[in-house]
PDB file of C-alpha atoms in Angstrom:
ATOM      1  CA  GLY I   1      80.691  20.400 -13.278  1.00  0.00           C
ATOM      2  CA  GLN I   2      81.888  16.775 -12.016  1.00  0.00           C
ATOM      3  CA  GLN I   3      78.804  14.359 -12.490  1.00  0.00           C
ATOM      4  CA  LEU I   4      78.829  10.746 -10.843  1.00  0.00           C
ATOM      5  CA  ASN I   5      78.108   7.348 -12.891  1.00  0.00           C
ATOM      6  CA  GLN I   6      75.214   5.456 -11.447  1.00  0.00           C
ATOM      7  CA  SER I   7      74.689   1.705 -12.786  1.00  0.00           C
ATOM      8  CA  PRO I   8      72.667   0.168 -14.465  1.00  0.00           C
ATOM      9  CA  GLN I   9      70.491   2.790 -15.977  1.00  0.00           C
ATOM     10  CA  SER I  10      67.322   1.124 -15.746  1.00  0.00           C
ATOM     11  CA  MET I  11      66.214  -2.053 -13.966  1.00  0.00           C
ATOM     12  CA  PHE I  12      63.052  -3.782 -14.647  1.00  0.00           C
ATOM     13  CA  ILE I  13      62.525  -6.880 -11.790  1.00  0.00           C
ATOM     14  CA  GLN I  14      59.903  -8.865 -10.415  1.00  0.00           C
ATOM     15  CA  GLU I  15      58.106  -7.878  -7.280  1.00  0.00           C
ATOM     16  CA  GLY I  16      59.373  -9.487  -4.406  1.00  0.00           C
ATOM     17  CA  GLU I  17      63.210  -9.724  -5.697  1.00  0.00           C
ATOM     18  CA  ASP I  18      65.937  -8.057  -4.483  1.00  0.00           C
ATOM     19  CA  VAL I  19      67.748  -4.690  -6.255  1.00  0.00           C
ATOM     20  CA  SER I  20      71.106  -3.311  -6.497  1.00  0.00           C
ATOM     21  CA  MET I  21      72.445  -0.214  -7.978  1.00  0.00           C
ATOM     22  CA  ASN I  22      75.901   1.662  -7.185  1.00  0.00           C
ATOM     23  CA  CYS I  23      77.360   4.993  -7.896  1.00  0.00           C
ATOM     24  CA  THR I  24      81.006   6.026  -8.875  1.00  0.00           C
ATOM     25  CA  SER I  25      83.254   8.916  -8.595  1.00  0.00           C
ATOM     26  CA  SER I  26      86.323   9.891  -9.747  1.00  0.00           C
ATOM     27  CA  SER I  27      87.105  12.302  -7.082  1.00  0.00           C
ATOM     28  CA  ILE I  28      86.974  11.152  -3.135  1.00  0.00           C
ATOM     29  CA  PHE I  29      83.686  11.716  -1.426  1.00  0.00           C
ATOM     30  CA  ASN I  30      82.680  12.916   2.473  1.00  0.00           C
ATOM     31  CA  THR I  31      79.109  12.220   2.288  1.00  0.00           C
ATOM     32  CA  TRP I  32      76.957  10.240   0.042  1.00  0.00           C
ATOM     33  CA  LEU I  33      73.323  10.486  -0.014  1.00  0.00           C
ATOM     34  CA  TRP I  34      70.584   8.485  -1.393  1.00  0.00           C
ATOM     35  CA  TYR I  35      67.385   9.566  -2.718  1.00  0.00           C
ATOM     36  CA  LYS I  36      63.934   8.215  -4.574  1.00  0.00           C
ATOM     37  CA  GLN I  37      61.996  10.685  -7.222  1.00  0.00           C
ATOM     38  CA  ASP I  38      58.573   9.883  -8.304  1.00  0.00           C
ATOM     39  CA  PRO I  39      57.548  11.412 -11.538  1.00  0.00           C
ATOM     40  CA  GLY I  40      56.733  14.780 -11.239  1.00  0.00           C
ATOM     41  CA  GLU I  41      58.011  15.357  -7.780  1.00  0.00           C
ATOM     42  CA  GLY I  42      61.046  16.334  -5.666  1.00  0.00           C
ATOM     43  CA  PRO I  43      64.097  14.025  -4.798  1.00  0.00           C
ATOM     44  CA  VAL I  44      63.183  12.192  -1.089  1.00  0.00           C
ATOM     45  CA  LEU I  45      66.108  11.914   0.828  1.00  0.00           C
ATOM     46  CA  LEU I  46      66.212   8.200   1.800  1.00  0.00           C
ATOM     47  CA  ILE I  47      69.905   7.547   3.041  1.00  0.00           C
ATOM     48  CA  ALA I  48      72.768   9.667   4.192  1.00  0.00           C
ATOM     49  CA  LEU I  49      76.219   8.213   4.581  1.00  0.00           C
ATOM     50  CA  TYR I  50      79.197  10.053   6.445  1.00  0.00           C
ATOM     51  CA  LYS I  51      82.009   7.674   6.826  1.00  0.00           C
ATOM     52  CA  ALA I  52      84.211   4.862   4.476  1.00  0.00           C
ATOM     53  CA  GLY I  53      82.652   1.456   5.036  1.00  0.00           C
ATOM     54  CA  GLU I  54      79.516   2.641   6.981  1.00  0.00           C
ATOM     55  CA  LEU I  55      76.540   0.631   6.538  1.00  0.00           C
ATOM     56  CA  THR I  56      72.784   2.309   6.821  1.00  0.00           C
ATOM     57  CA  SER I  57      69.926   0.884   6.801  1.00  0.00           C
ATOM     58  CA  ASN I  58      66.236   2.618   6.200  1.00  0.00           C
ATOM     59  CA  GLY I  59      63.618  -0.013   6.524  1.00  0.00           C
ATOM     60  CA  ARG I  60      64.211  -2.466   3.173  1.00  0.00           C
ATOM     61  CA  LEU I  61      67.144   0.030   1.734  1.00  0.00           C
ATOM     62  CA  THR I  62      70.447  -0.313   2.784  1.00  0.00           C
ATOM     63  CA  ALA I  63      73.198   1.423   1.622  1.00  0.00           C
ATOM     64  CA  GLN I  64      77.036   1.572   1.992  1.00  0.00           C
ATOM     65  CA  PHE I  65      79.713   4.350   1.771  1.00  0.00           C
ATOM     66  CA  GLY I  66      82.497   2.602  -0.544  1.00  0.00           C
ATOM     67  CA  ILE I  67      86.119   2.010   1.349  1.00  0.00           C
ATOM     68  CA  THR I  68      87.652   3.693  -1.566  1.00  0.00           C
ATOM     69  CA  ARG I  69      85.256   6.863  -0.739  1.00  0.00           C
ATOM     70  CA  LYS I  70      84.722   7.288  -4.397  1.00  0.00           C
ATOM     71  CA  ASP I  71      81.744   4.938  -4.499  1.00  0.00           C
ATOM     72  CA  SER I  72      78.213   3.661  -2.560  1.00  0.00           C
ATOM     73  CA  PHE I  73      76.056   1.153  -3.422  1.00  0.00           C
ATOM     74  CA  LEU I  74      72.399   1.169  -2.387  1.00  0.00           C
ATOM     75  CA  ASN I  75      70.319  -2.363  -1.677  1.00  0.00           C
ATOM     76  CA  ILE I  76      66.737  -2.639  -2.089  1.00  0.00           C
ATOM     77  CA  SER I  77      65.268  -6.268  -0.443  1.00  0.00           C
ATOM     78  CA  ALA I  78      62.089  -7.495  -1.280  1.00  0.00           C
ATOM     79  CA  SER I  79      60.757  -4.978  -3.825  1.00  0.00           C
ATOM     80  CA  ILE I  80      56.978  -4.094  -3.873  1.00  0.00           C
ATOM     81  CA  PRO I  81      55.212  -1.855  -6.349  1.00  0.00           C
ATOM     82  CA  SER I  82      55.888   1.700  -4.626  1.00  0.00           C
ATOM     83  CA  ASP I  83      59.337   1.059  -5.035  1.00  0.00           C
ATOM     84  CA  VAL I  84      58.895   2.310  -8.737  1.00  0.00           C
ATOM     85  CA  GLY I  85      61.024   5.621  -9.575  1.00  0.00           C
ATOM     86  CA  ILE I  86      64.088   7.517 -10.023  1.00  0.00           C
ATOM     87  CA  TYR I  87      66.807   6.587  -7.584  1.00  0.00           C
ATOM     88  CA  PHE I  88      69.614   9.219  -7.352  1.00  0.00           C
ATOM     89  CA  CYS I  89      73.026   9.205  -5.338  1.00  0.00           C
ATOM     90  CA  ALA I  90      74.780  12.820  -4.553  1.00  0.00           C
ATOM     91  CA  GLY I  91      78.513  13.246  -3.212  1.00  0.00           C
ATOM     92  CA  ARG I  92      80.262  15.900  -1.589  1.00  0.00           C
ATOM     93  CA  ALA I  93      83.677  16.877  -1.219  1.00  0.00           C
ATOM     94  CA  SER I  94      85.080  18.372   1.584  1.00  0.00           C
ATOM     95  CA  GLY I  95      84.091  22.337   0.889  1.00  0.00           C
ATOM     96  CA  GLN I  96      82.297  21.788  -2.051  1.00  0.00           C
ATOM     97  CA  ASN I  97      78.666  21.268  -3.227  1.00  0.00           C
ATOM     98  CA  PHE I  98      76.587  18.203  -3.756  1.00  0.00           C
ATOM     99  CA  VAL I  99      76.984  16.661  -7.276  1.00  0.00           C
ATOM    100  CA  PHE I 100      74.570  14.315  -8.598  1.00  0.00           C
ATOM    101  CA  GLY I 101      74.200  11.124 -10.674  1.00  0.00           C
ATOM    102  CA  PRO I 102      72.041  10.471 -13.934  1.00  0.00           C
ATOM    103  CA  GLY I 103      69.790   8.293 -12.007  1.00  0.00           C
ATOM    104  CA  THR I 104      68.760   4.677 -12.051  1.00  0.00           C
ATOM    105  CA  ARG I 105      65.233   4.129 -13.368  1.00  0.00           C
ATOM    106  CA  LEU I 106      63.707   1.122 -11.333  1.00  0.00           C
ATOM    107  CA  SER I 107      60.435  -0.730 -12.675  1.00  0.00           C
ATOM    108  CA  VAL I 108      58.957  -3.393 -10.618  1.00  0.00           C
ATOM    109  CA  LEU I 109      57.057  -5.649 -12.552  1.00  0.00           C
ATOM    110  CA  PRO I 110      53.812  -7.701 -10.585  1.00  0.00           C
TER     111      PRO I 110
ATOM    112  CA  ASP Y   1      54.535  21.860   9.018  1.00  0.00           C
ATOM    113  CA  GLY Y   2      57.820  22.612   8.154  1.00  0.00           C
ATOM    114  CA  GLY Y   3      59.181  22.249   4.402  1.00  0.00           C
ATOM    115  CA  ILE Y   4      60.295  23.529   1.037  1.00  0.00           C
ATOM    116  CA  THR Y   5      57.697  25.025  -0.706  1.00  0.00           C
ATOM    117  CA  GLN Y   6      57.950  25.974  -4.883  1.00  0.00           C
ATOM    118  CA  SER Y   7      55.073  27.649  -6.883  1.00  0.00           C
ATOM    119  CA  PRO Y   8      53.628  27.631  -9.394  1.00  0.00           C
ATOM    120  CA  LYS Y   9      53.851  23.758 -10.215  1.00  0.00           C
ATOM    121  CA  TYR Y  10      54.031  24.678 -13.826  1.00  0.00           C
ATOM    122  CA  LEU Y  11      55.028  27.715 -15.445  1.00  0.00           C
ATOM    123  CA  PHE Y  12      54.512  28.509 -18.882  1.00  0.00           C
ATOM    124  CA  ARG Y  13      56.830  31.147 -20.539  1.00  0.00           C
ATOM    125  CA  LYS Y  14      56.440  33.088 -23.685  1.00  0.00           C
ATOM    126  CA  GLU Y  15      59.202  34.315 -26.090  1.00  0.00           C
ATOM    127  CA  GLY Y  16      61.230  37.270 -24.700  1.00  0.00           C
ATOM    128  CA  GLN Y  17      59.686  37.103 -21.586  1.00  0.00           C
ATOM    129  CA  ASN Y  18      61.276  36.773 -17.488  1.00  0.00           C
ATOM    130  CA  VAL Y  19      59.780  34.810 -15.594  1.00  0.00           C
ATOM    131  CA  THR Y  20      60.055  34.062 -11.599  1.00  0.00           C
ATOM    132  CA  LEU Y  21      59.829  30.849  -9.857  1.00  0.00           C
ATOM    133  CA  SER Y  22      59.353  30.962  -6.197  1.00  0.00           C
ATOM    134  CA  CYS Y  23      61.170  28.744  -3.430  1.00  0.00           C
ATOM    135  CA  GLU Y  24      60.031  29.289   0.577  1.00  0.00           C
ATOM    136  CA  GLN Y  25      61.239  27.017   3.288  1.00  0.00           C
ATOM    137  CA  ASN Y  26      60.418  27.394   7.213  1.00  0.00           C
ATOM    138  CA  LEU Y  27      63.591  24.618   8.248  1.00  0.00           C
ATOM    139  CA  ASN Y  28      65.565  28.011   9.586  1.00  0.00           C
ATOM    140  CA  HIS Y  29      68.290  26.845   7.071  1.00  0.00           C
ATOM    141  CA  ASP Y  30      70.967  28.406   6.026  1.00  0.00           C
ATOM    142  CA  ALA Y  31      71.861  27.253   2.012  1.00  0.00           C
ATOM    143  CA  MET Y  32      69.520  27.177  -0.332  1.00  0.00           C
ATOM    144  CA  TYR Y  33      70.132  25.603  -3.971  1.00  0.00           C
ATOM    145  CA  TRP Y  34      68.477  25.608  -7.533  1.00  0.00           C
ATOM    146  CA  TYR Y  35      68.845  23.010  -9.614  1.00  0.00           C
ATOM    147  CA  ARG Y  36      67.732  22.589 -13.307  1.00  0.00           C
ATOM    148  CA  GLN Y  37      66.753  18.802 -14.321  1.00  0.00           C
ATOM    149  CA  ASP Y  38      66.896  17.440 -17.993  1.00  0.00           C
ATOM    150  CA  PRO Y  39      65.816  14.075 -18.924  1.00  0.00           C
ATOM    151  CA  GLY Y  40      68.744  11.364 -18.442  1.00  0.00           C
ATOM    152  CA  GLN Y  41      70.689  13.890 -16.624  1.00  0.00           C
ATOM    153  CA  GLY Y  42      71.927  14.915 -13.291  1.00  0.00           C
ATOM    154  CA  LEU Y  43      70.664  17.608 -11.365  1.00  0.00           C
ATOM    155  CA  ARG Y  44      72.788  20.455 -12.432  1.00  0.00           C
ATOM    156  CA  LEU Y  45      73.502  23.725 -10.159  1.00  0.00           C
ATOM    157  CA  ILE Y  46      72.281  26.862 -11.456  1.00  0.00           C
ATOM    158  CA  TYR Y  47      72.789  29.270  -8.329  1.00  0.00           C
ATOM    159  CA  TYR Y  48      73.382  28.847  -4.732  1.00  0.00           C
ATOM    160  CA  SER Y  49      73.189  30.857  -1.624  1.00  0.00           C
ATOM    161  CA  GLN Y  50      74.727  29.829   2.155  1.00  0.00           C
ATOM    162  CA  ILE Y  51      73.978  33.101   3.843  1.00  0.00           C
ATOM    163  CA  VAL Y  52      71.080  35.771   3.538  1.00  0.00           C
ATOM    164  CA  ASN Y  53      71.989  38.938   1.012  1.00  0.00           C
ATOM    165  CA  ASP Y  54      74.658  36.750  -0.495  1.00  0.00           C
ATOM    166  CA  PHE Y  55      74.580  34.029  -3.443  1.00  0.00           C
ATOM    167  CA  GLN Y  56      76.816  32.251  -6.312  1.00  0.00           C
ATOM    168  CA  LYS Y  57      77.013  31.234  -9.311  1.00  0.00           C
ATOM    169  CA  GLY Y  58      76.649  27.556  -9.846  1.00  0.00           C
ATOM    170  CA  ASP Y  59      77.496  25.232 -13.068  1.00  0.00           C
ATOM    171  CA  ILE Y  60      74.887  26.618 -15.241  1.00  0.00           C
ATOM    172  CA  ALA Y  61      74.378  30.032 -14.416  1.00  0.00           C
ATOM    173  CA  GLU Y  62      73.885  32.104 -17.608  1.00  0.00           C
ATOM    174  CA  GLY Y  63      70.190  33.206 -18.293  1.00  0.00           C
ATOM    175  CA  TYR Y  64      69.155  33.008 -14.899  1.00  0.00           C
ATOM    176  CA  SER Y  65      69.200  35.725 -11.284  1.00  0.00           C
ATOM    177  CA  VAL Y  66      68.468  35.244  -7.969  1.00  0.00           C
ATOM    178  CA  SER Y  67      67.886  37.166  -4.597  1.00  0.00           C
ATOM    179  CA  ARG Y  68      68.196  36.146  -1.149  1.00  0.00           C
ATOM    180  CA  GLU Y  69      66.940  39.254   0.923  1.00  0.00           C
ATOM    181  CA  LYS Y  70      65.640  36.666   3.041  1.00  0.00           C
ATOM    182  CA  LYS Y  71      66.805  33.528   4.922  1.00  0.00           C
ATOM    183  CA  GLU Y  72      63.521  31.717   4.186  1.00  0.00           C
ATOM    184  CA  SER Y  73      63.073  32.928   0.333  1.00  0.00           C
ATOM    185  CA  PHE Y  74      65.113  32.396  -2.959  1.00  0.00           C
ATOM    186  CA  PRO Y  75      63.395  33.060  -5.909  1.00  0.00           C
ATOM    187  CA  LEU Y  76      65.056  32.109  -9.679  1.00  0.00           C
ATOM    188  CA  THR Y  77      64.151  34.496 -12.405  1.00  0.00           C
ATOM    189  CA  VAL Y  78      64.096  32.868 -16.043  1.00  0.00           C
ATOM    190  CA  THR Y  79      65.500  35.523 -18.487  1.00  0.00           C
ATOM    191  CA  SER Y  80      65.112  35.865 -21.785  1.00  0.00           C
ATOM    192  CA  ALA Y  81      68.503  35.190 -22.073  1.00  0.00           C
ATOM    193  CA  GLN Y  82      68.492  31.590 -21.393  1.00  0.00           C
ATOM    194  CA  LYS Y  83      67.282  30.046 -24.614  1.00  0.00           C
ATOM    195  CA  ASN Y  84      66.303  26.555 -23.757  1.00  0.00           C
ATOM    196  CA  PRO Y  85      64.313  27.188 -20.455  1.00  0.00           C
ATOM    197  CA  THR Y  86      61.802  23.701 -20.557  1.00  0.00           C
ATOM    198  CA  ALA Y  87      62.946  21.667 -17.662  1.00  0.00           C
ATOM    199  CA  PHE Y  88      62.100  20.970 -14.358  1.00  0.00           C
ATOM    200  CA  TYR Y  89      63.400  23.315 -11.675  1.00  0.00           C
ATOM    201  CA  LEU Y  90      63.824  21.960  -7.787  1.00  0.00           C
ATOM    202  CA  CYS Y  91      65.176  24.000  -5.204  1.00  0.00           C
ATOM    203  CA  ALA Y  92      66.875  22.755  -1.699  1.00  0.00           C
ATOM    204  CA  SER Y  93      68.329  23.682   1.125  1.00  0.00           C
ATOM    205  CA  LYS Y  94      70.227  22.363   3.703  1.00  0.00           C
ATOM    206  CA  ARG Y  95      71.404  23.908   7.178  1.00  0.00           C
ATOM    207  CA  GLY Y  96      74.872  24.019   7.671  1.00  0.00           C
ATOM    208  CA  ALA Y  97      78.191  22.941   6.015  1.00  0.00           C
ATOM    209  CA  PHE Y  98      77.828  19.125   6.682  1.00  0.00           C
ATOM    210  CA  GLU Y  99      74.259  18.787   6.836  1.00  0.00           C
ATOM    211  CA  THR Y 100      72.219  16.549   4.284  1.00  0.00           C
ATOM    212  CA  GLN Y 101      70.492  18.612   1.943  1.00  0.00           C
ATOM    213  CA  TYR Y 102      66.425  18.406   0.974  1.00  0.00           C
ATOM    214  CA  PHE Y 103      64.515  18.796  -1.793  1.00  0.00           C
ATOM    215  CA  GLY Y 104      61.101  21.465  -2.387  1.00  0.00           C
ATOM    216  CA  PRO Y 105      58.312  19.455  -4.863  1.00  0.00           C
ATOM    217  CA  GLY Y 106      59.670  21.397  -8.087  1.00  0.00           C
ATOM    218  CA  THR Y 107      58.402  23.217 -10.916  1.00  0.00           C
ATOM    219  CA  ARG Y 108      58.064  22.555 -14.260  1.00  0.00           C
ATOM    220  CA  LEU Y 109      59.093  25.618 -16.888  1.00  0.00           C
ATOM    221  CA  LEU Y 110      57.557  25.372 -20.560  1.00  0.00           C
ATOM    222  CA  VAL Y 111      57.782  27.679 -23.675  1.00  0.00           C
ATOM    223  CA  LEU Y 112      54.958  28.666 -25.150  1.00  0.00           C
TER     224      LEU Y 112
END
């Protein structure tokens, strides 16, 4: 099955910095989701996107549905220690199941 | 308190043994899913069910079996035919065709 590409694979940032990560696909999607996963836990839904160009915020998190419908972006502003974890994207084409990226592992240094 | 529950949190399997992972949801969701998570990889779909008494194979169904006798329950059996079962297993559900998908807390399966 198809997998998505996520970059960067991992990142180390200082507390207070902003973070950007992205997800790309070879297929056009109708829905993009972003999840955060803590070690040993299930992914928690952060943001859902349903329209090309859509920009949606959830607190310090902002995600965008790319215009080409083949990519999506997640930004975290003013990072804090609890932002540590793995961030997954998921995309879905019409009538299909969701496919998932391998994740971006975020580490926040105090 | 609504949500998806998975049990047990940790499960140990001996060689040649079948084990069953439980997934229950009280969200009244129609569709349920089982994924396998390995380090450094995206989630891979094992089986899914969009309605009671019906289910379909995902990308990596070999060595696994499921049932969907009730809307709220979708147990996964890891059979002895699955030669590399050590992984983190995640159950998910969603209400309809266009809804977002929510995950349970996961079960980690280890082989003795």
